[in-house]
Amino acid sequence: MKKILVKGGKKLNGEVNISSAKNAVLPIIASSILCGDTCIIDNAPMLEDVFVISEVLKSINSNINIEDNKIIIDNSNLTNVEPDSDLVRKMRASFLIMGAMISRFGKFKISLPGGCNIGNRPIDLHLKGFSALGAEINFGHGYVEAHANKLVGNKIYLDFPSVGATENIMMAAVLAEGDTVLENAAEEPEIQDLANFLNSMGAKINGAGTDTIKITGVKELKGTQYKPIPDRIEAGTFMVAAAITRGKIKINGINEQHLKPIIAKLREIGVCMEKVDDGIIIDGNNDFKPIDIKTMPYPGFPTDMQPQMMSLLATINGTSVITETIFENRFMHIGEINRMGGNIKIDGRCAVIEGVDCLTGCEVKATDLRAGAALIIAGLAAGGYTTIGDIYHIDRGYVSIEEKFKKLGADIERIEVD
């Protein structure tokens, strides 16, 4: 069993390069199903989730080669519309193949997926969109099936700006007959990146990145070569790590616009930042103050940065409050931070954080992907050694995270234990 061992107390210093965004790459891989040509994804992050969704596509006869951070996908021989159920249950993002499959083949059968246990994430909005386009949906024995003789564009309103539903409906609509207007759509940068990828294949999508997206159906899509956007959550994680260690680092390869809510909150805390070229310098050598945060759909503060910010706020004297509005179970890391000496109490969907002078290293477990990153961050600032278990969660979303921290001067390593 592998764990991550962190010895706290060292200020981070140096430069780090940000990988392409996991949450952009996964729907891009799924959307490659839409064409029978070859698609090439450059600078792809070598993550467990990327490998899993690649295996999902292989299970429907996709030919995928991964080499030197490049993914080459040939979907000319796809024949199977029922991906391997064990692979699908392994990762929730497997659901992103639904829109592409119903669009290209007019049908799919897929088992209910898995993923992090951070809260209820129903797929009713995805299926509502498919139904509006003309698909017939059926459930049974742990599977969902869809059939459509022809998809026809429609006006669709999402009751909640779901990222996954927005992506799936976009994929379903690109080959549908006529126009589709998707209202109350998610506005995340990853939505716009997927639209840019699809447009490079010949799709006609306008308005991605706003709450209203218009998709004009086309007859077919062609292969393309594409480089996804940088990972804003990975960038935010390193920004918080620099702050909690009172270090100074340069983060390369970011899009500052995608980080605006994170930057705003870190500045409110007292973190100094300077934009340079395609990067940003984070200087944590300052007096910090407690703040309140409320997670919201983009362009609000991202739920995927909530655990990391909680680790930082746990070390700042005074009372901070984090309100989680996206996932009802995304406070599981609180118990682990409290094991390290944190003073955090839960009141419904609010976490009340009383800052302490110092956290203390101990044995903790990553309860989900971002919680694992939060525990590494807490360990960097804690006294003594912190050992983090269940790190397979972390490997789902961060490329060689311990190596990147090590290059910044952190005392961190991956260890093998019985």
Coordinates of N, CA and C in Angstrom, one line a residue, residues 69-196:
N69 N 2.7 12.1 -23.2 CA 1.6 13.1 -22.9 C 0.8 13.4 -24.1
K70 N 0.7 12.5 -25.0 CA -0.2 12.7 -26.2 C -1.1 11.5 -26.2
I71 N -2.4 11.8 -26.5 CA -3.4 10.7 -26.6 C -3.9 10.7 -28.1
I72 N -3.7 9.6 -28.7 CA -4.1 9.5 -30.1 C -5.3 8.5 -30.2
I73 N -6.5 9.0 -30.6 CA -7.7 8.2 -30.6 C -8.2 8.0 -32.0
D74 N -8.4 6.7 -32.3 CA -9.0 6.4 -33.6 C -10.4 5.6 -33.3
N75 N -11.5 6.3 -33.6 CA -12.8 5.7 -33.3 C -13.5 5.3 -34.6
S76 N -12.7 4.9 -35.6 CA -13.3 4.5 -36.9 C -14.0 3.1 -36.8
N77 N -13.6 2.3 -35.8 CA -14.2 1.0 -35.7 C -15.1 0.7 -34.6
L78 N -15.7 1.8 -34.0 CA -16.6 1.6 -32.9 C -17.8 0.8 -33.4
T79 N -18.2 -0.2 -32.6 CA -19.4 -1.0 -32.9 C -20.2 -1.2 -31.7
N80 N -19.6 -1.2 -30.5 CA -20.2 -1.6 -29.2 C -20.8 -0.3 -28.6
V81 N -22.1 -0.4 -28.2 CA -22.7 0.8 -27.5 C -22.9 0.5 -26.0
E82 N -22.3 -0.6 -25.5 CA -22.4 -0.9 -24.1 C -21.0 -1.1 -23.5
P83 N -20.4 0.0 -22.9 CA -19.1 0.0 -22.4 C -19.0 -1.0 -21.2
D84 N -17.8 -1.4 -20.8 CA -17.6 -2.3 -19.7 C -18.1 -1.7 -18.4
S85 N -19.0 -2.5 -17.8 CA -19.7 -1.9 -16.6 C -18.8 -1.7 -15.4
D86 N -17.8 -2.6 -15.2 CA -16.8 -2.4 -14.1 C -16.0 -1.1 -14.3
L87 N -15.6 -0.8 -15.5 CA -14.9 0.4 -15.7 C -15.8 1.7 -15.5
V88 N -17.0 1.6 -16.0 CA -18.0 2.7 -15.8 C -18.2 3.0 -14.3
R89 N -18.4 1.9 -13.5 CA -18.7 2.1 -12.1 C -17.4 2.7 -11.4
K90 N -16.3 2.5 -12.0 CA -15.1 3.0 -11.3 C -14.9 4.5 -11.3
M91 N -15.6 5.2 -12.3 CA -15.4 6.6 -12.4 C -16.7 7.3 -12.9
R92 N -17.2 8.3 -12.2 CA -18.4 9.0 -12.6 C -18.3 9.6 -14.0
A93 N -17.2 10.1 -14.4 CA -17.0 10.8 -15.6 C -17.3 9.9 -16.8
S94 N -17.4 8.6 -16.6 CA -17.7 7.7 -17.7 C -19.0 8.1 -18.3
F95 N -19.9 8.7 -17.5 CA -21.2 9.1 -18.1 C -21.1 10.1 -19.2
L96 N -19.9 10.7 -19.3 CA -19.8 11.7 -20.4 C -19.8 11.1 -21.8
I97 N -19.7 9.8 -21.9 CA -19.8 9.2 -23.2 C -21.2 9.1 -23.7
M98 N -22.2 9.3 -22.8 CA -23.6 9.1 -23.2 C -24.0 10.1 -24.4
G99 N -23.7 11.4 -24.2 CA -24.1 12.3 -25.2 C -23.5 12.0 -26.6
A100 N -22.3 11.7 -26.6 CA -21.6 11.4 -27.9 C -22.2 10.1 -28.5
M101 N -22.5 9.1 -27.7 CA -23.0 7.8 -28.3 C -24.4 7.9 -28.8
I102 N -25.3 8.6 -28.1 CA -26.6 8.8 -28.6 C -26.6 9.7 -29.9
S103 N -25.6 10.6 -29.9 CA -25.5 11.5 -31.1 C -25.0 10.7 -32.3
R104 N -24.0 9.9 -32.2 CA -23.4 9.2 -33.3 C -24.2 7.9 -33.7
F105 N -24.6 7.2 -32.7 CA -25.2 5.8 -33.0 C -26.7 5.7 -32.7
G106 N -27.2 6.8 -32.1 CA -28.7 6.7 -31.8 C -29.0 5.8 -30.6
K107 N -28.1 5.3 -29.9 CA -28.4 4.5 -28.7 C -27.2 4.3 -27.8
F108 N -27.4 3.9 -26.6 CA -26.4 3.5 -25.7 C -27.0 2.7 -24.6
K109 N -26.2 1.9 -23.9 CA -26.6 1.2 -22.7 C -25.4 1.3 -21.7
I110 N -25.6 1.9 -20.5 CA -24.5 2.2 -19.6 C -24.9 1.9 -18.2
S111 N -24.0 1.3 -17.4 CA -24.4 1.1 -16.0 C -24.2 2.3 -15.2
L112 N -24.8 2.4 -14.1 CA -24.6 3.5 -13.2 C -23.2 3.6 -12.7
P113 N -22.6 4.8 -12.8 CA -21.1 4.9 -12.5 C -20.8 5.2 -11.1
G114 N -19.5 5.2 -10.8 CA -19.0 5.5 -9.5 C -18.3 6.8 -9.4
G115 N -17.2 6.9 -8.5 CA -16.5 8.2 -8.3 C -16.4 8.5 -6.9
C116 N -16.0 9.8 -6.6 CA -15.8 10.2 -5.2 C -17.2 10.3 -4.5
N117 N -17.3 10.0 -3.2 CA -18.5 10.1 -2.5 C -18.7 11.4 -1.8
I118 N -18.7 12.5 -2.7 CA -18.8 13.8 -2.1 C -20.2 14.3 -2.1
G119 N -21.2 13.6 -2.6 CA -22.5 14.0 -2.6 C -23.4 13.4 -3.7
N120 N -24.7 13.7 -3.6 CA -25.6 13.1 -4.6 C -25.4 13.9 -5.9
R121 N -25.2 13.2 -7.0 CA -25.0 13.8 -8.3 C -25.9 13.1 -9.3
P122 N -27.2 13.3 -9.3 CA -28.1 12.6 -10.2 C -27.9 13.0 -11.6
I123 N -28.4 12.1 -12.5 CA -28.2 12.3 -14.0 C -29.5 12.7 -14.6
D124 N -30.5 13.1 -13.8 CA -31.8 13.5 -14.4 C -31.7 14.6 -15.4
L125 N -30.8 15.6 -15.2 CA -30.7 16.7 -16.1 C -30.1 16.3 -17.4
H126 N -29.1 15.3 -17.4 CA -28.6 14.8 -18.6 C -29.7 14.1 -19.5
L127 N -30.4 13.2 -18.8 CA -31.5 12.5 -19.5 C -32.6 13.4 -20.0
K128 N -32.9 14.4 -19.2 CA -33.9 15.4 -19.6 C -33.6 16.0 -20.9
G129 N -32.3 16.3 -21.0 CA -31.8 16.9 -22.3 C -31.9 16.0 -23.4
F130 N -31.5 14.7 -23.2 CA -31.6 13.7 -24.3 C -33.0 13.5 -24.7
S131 N -33.9 13.5 -23.8 CA -35.4 13.3 -24.1 C -35.9 14.5 -24.9
A132 N -35.4 15.7 -24.5 CA -35.9 16.9 -25.3 C -35.4 16.9 -26.7
L133 N -34.3 16.2 -27.0 CA -33.8 16.0 -28.3 C -34.4 14.9 -29.1
G134 N -35.3 14.1 -28.4 CA -36.0 13.0 -29.1 C -35.6 11.6 -28.7
A135 N -34.8 11.4 -27.7 CA -34.4 10.1 -27.2 C -35.4 9.5 -26.3
E136 N -35.5 8.2 -26.3 CA -36.4 7.5 -25.4 C -35.5 6.8 -24.3
I137 N -35.7 7.1 -23.1 CA -34.9 6.6 -22.0 C -35.6 5.5 -21.2
N138 N -34.8 4.5 -20.9 CA -35.3 3.4 -20.0 C -34.3 3.0 -19.0
F139 N -34.8 2.6 -17.8 CA -33.9 2.2 -16.7 C -34.2 0.7 -16.4
G140 N -33.2 0.0 -15.9 CA -33.5 -1.4 -15.5 C -32.2 -2.1 -15.1
H141 N -32.2 -2.8 -13.9 CA -31.1 -3.7 -13.5 C -29.8 -2.9 -13.4
G142 N -29.8 -1.7 -12.9 CA -28.6 -0.9 -12.7 C -28.1 -0.3 -14.0
Y143 N -28.9 -0.3 -15.1 CA -28.4 0.3 -16.3 C -29.4 1.4 -16.7
V144 N -28.9 2.3 -17.6 CA -29.8 3.3 -18.3 C -29.5 3.1 -19.8
E145 N -30.6 3.0 -20.5 CA -30.6 2.8 -22.0 C -31.3 4.0 -22.7
A146 N -30.8 4.3 -23.9 CA -31.4 5.4 -24.7 C -31.5 4.9 -26.1
H147 N -32.5 5.3 -26.8 CA -32.7 5.0 -28.2 C -33.3 6.2 -28.9
A148 N -32.9 6.5 -30.1 CA -33.4 7.6 -30.9 C -33.2 7.3 -32.3
N149 N -34.4 7.3 -33.1 CA -34.3 7.2 -34.5 C -33.6 8.4 -35.2
K150 N -33.9 9.6 -34.6 CA -33.3 10.8 -35.0 C -33.4 11.9 -33.9
L151 N -32.2 12.5 -33.7 CA -32.2 13.6 -32.7 C -32.6 14.9 -33.4
V152 N -33.4 15.7 -32.8 CA -33.8 17.0 -33.4 C -33.6 18.1 -32.4
G153 N -33.0 19.2 -32.8 CA -32.7 20.3 -31.9 C -34.0 20.8 -31.2
N154 N -33.7 21.4 -30.0 CA -34.8 21.9 -29.2 C -34.3 23.0 -28.2
K155 N -35.2 23.6 -27.5 CA -34.9 24.6 -26.5 C -34.9 23.8 -25.2
I156 N -33.8 23.9 -24.4 CA -33.7 23.1 -23.2 C -33.2 24.0 -22.1
Y157 N -34.0 24.0 -21.0 CA -33.6 24.8 -19.8 C -33.2 23.8 -18.7
L158 N -32.0 24.1 -18.1 CA -31.4 23.2 -17.0 C -31.9 23.8 -15.7
D159 N -32.5 23.0 -14.9 CA -32.9 23.5 -13.5 C -31.8 23.9 -12.7
F160 N -30.6 23.3 -12.9 CA -29.4 23.7 -12.2 C -28.2 23.7 -13.3
P161 N -27.3 24.7 -13.2 CA -26.2 24.7 -14.2 C -25.2 23.6 -14.1
S162 N -25.6 22.4 -14.3 CA -24.8 21.2 -14.1 C -23.7 21.2 -15.2
V163 N -22.4 21.0 -14.8 CA -21.3 20.9 -15.8 C -21.5 19.7 -16.7
G164 N -21.7 18.5 -16.0 CA -21.8 17.3 -16.8 C -23.0 17.3 -17.7
A165 N -24.1 17.8 -17.3 CA -25.3 17.8 -18.1 C -25.1 18.8 -19.3
T166 N -24.5 19.9 -19.1 CA -24.2 20.8 -20.1 C -23.3 20.2 -21.2
E167 N -22.3 19.5 -20.7 CA -21.3 18.8 -21.7 C -22.0 17.7 -22.5
N168 N -22.8 16.9 -21.8 CA -23.5 15.8 -22.4 C -24.5 16.3 -23.5
I169 N -25.3 17.3 -23.1 CA -26.3 17.8 -24.0 C -25.6 18.5 -25.2
M170 N -24.5 19.2 -25.0 CA -23.8 19.8 -26.1 C -23.3 18.7 -27.1
M171 N -22.8 17.6 -26.6 CA -22.3 16.5 -27.4 C -23.5 15.8 -28.2
A172 N -24.6 15.7 -27.5 CA -25.8 15.1 -28.1 C -26.3 16.0 -29.3
A173 N -26.2 17.3 -29.1 CA -26.9 18.2 -30.0 C -26.0 18.5 -31.2
V174 N -24.7 18.3 -31.2 CA -23.9 18.7 -32.3 C -24.2 18.0 -33.7
L175 N -24.8 16.8 -33.6 CA -25.2 16.1 -34.8 C -26.7 16.0 -35.0
A176 N -27.4 16.7 -34.1 CA -28.9 16.7 -34.2 C -29.3 17.6 -35.3
E177 N -30.5 17.4 -35.8 CA -31.1 18.2 -36.9 C -31.6 19.5 -36.3
G178 N -31.1 20.6 -36.9 CA -31.6 21.9 -36.5 C -30.8 22.5 -35.4
D179 N -31.4 23.5 -34.7 CA -30.8 24.3 -33.6 C -31.2 23.8 -32.3
T180 N -30.3 23.8 -31.3 CA -30.5 23.5 -29.9 C -30.1 24.8 -29.1
V181 N -30.9 25.2 -28.3 CA -30.6 26.4 -27.4 C -30.6 25.8 -25.9
L182 N -29.5 25.9 -25.3 CA -29.4 25.4 -23.9 C -29.3 26.5 -23.0
E183 N -30.3 26.7 -22.1 CA -30.4 27.8 -21.2 C -30.0 27.4 -19.8
N184 N -29.6 28.4 -19.0 CA -29.0 28.1 -17.6 C -27.9 27.1 -17.7
A185 N -27.1 27.2 -18.7 CA -26.0 26.2 -18.9 C -24.9 26.6 -17.9
A186 N -24.1 25.6 -17.6 CA -22.9 25.8 -16.8 C -21.9 26.7 -17.6
E187 N -21.2 27.5 -16.9 CA -20.3 28.5 -17.5 C -18.8 28.2 -17.3
E188 N -18.5 27.1 -16.7 CA -17.1 26.8 -16.4 C -16.2 26.9 -17.6
P189 N -14.9 27.2 -17.4 CA -13.9 27.2 -18.5 C -13.8 25.9 -19.3
E190 N -14.1 24.8 -18.6 CA -14.0 23.5 -19.2 C -15.1 23.3 -20.2
I191 N -16.3 24.0 -20.0 CA -17.3 24.0 -21.0 C -16.9 24.6 -22.3
Q192 N -16.3 25.8 -22.1 CA -15.8 26.5 -23.3 C -14.7 25.7 -24.0
D193 N -13.9 25.1 -23.3 CA -12.8 24.3 -23.9 C -13.4 23.1 -24.7
L194 N -14.4 22.5 -24.2 CA -15.0 21.4 -24.9 C -15.7 21.9 -26.2
A195 N -16.3 23.1 -26.1 CA -16.9 23.7 -27.3 C -15.8 24.0 -28.3
N196 N -14.7 24.5 -27.9 CA -13.6 24.9 -28.8 C -13.1 23.6 -29.5

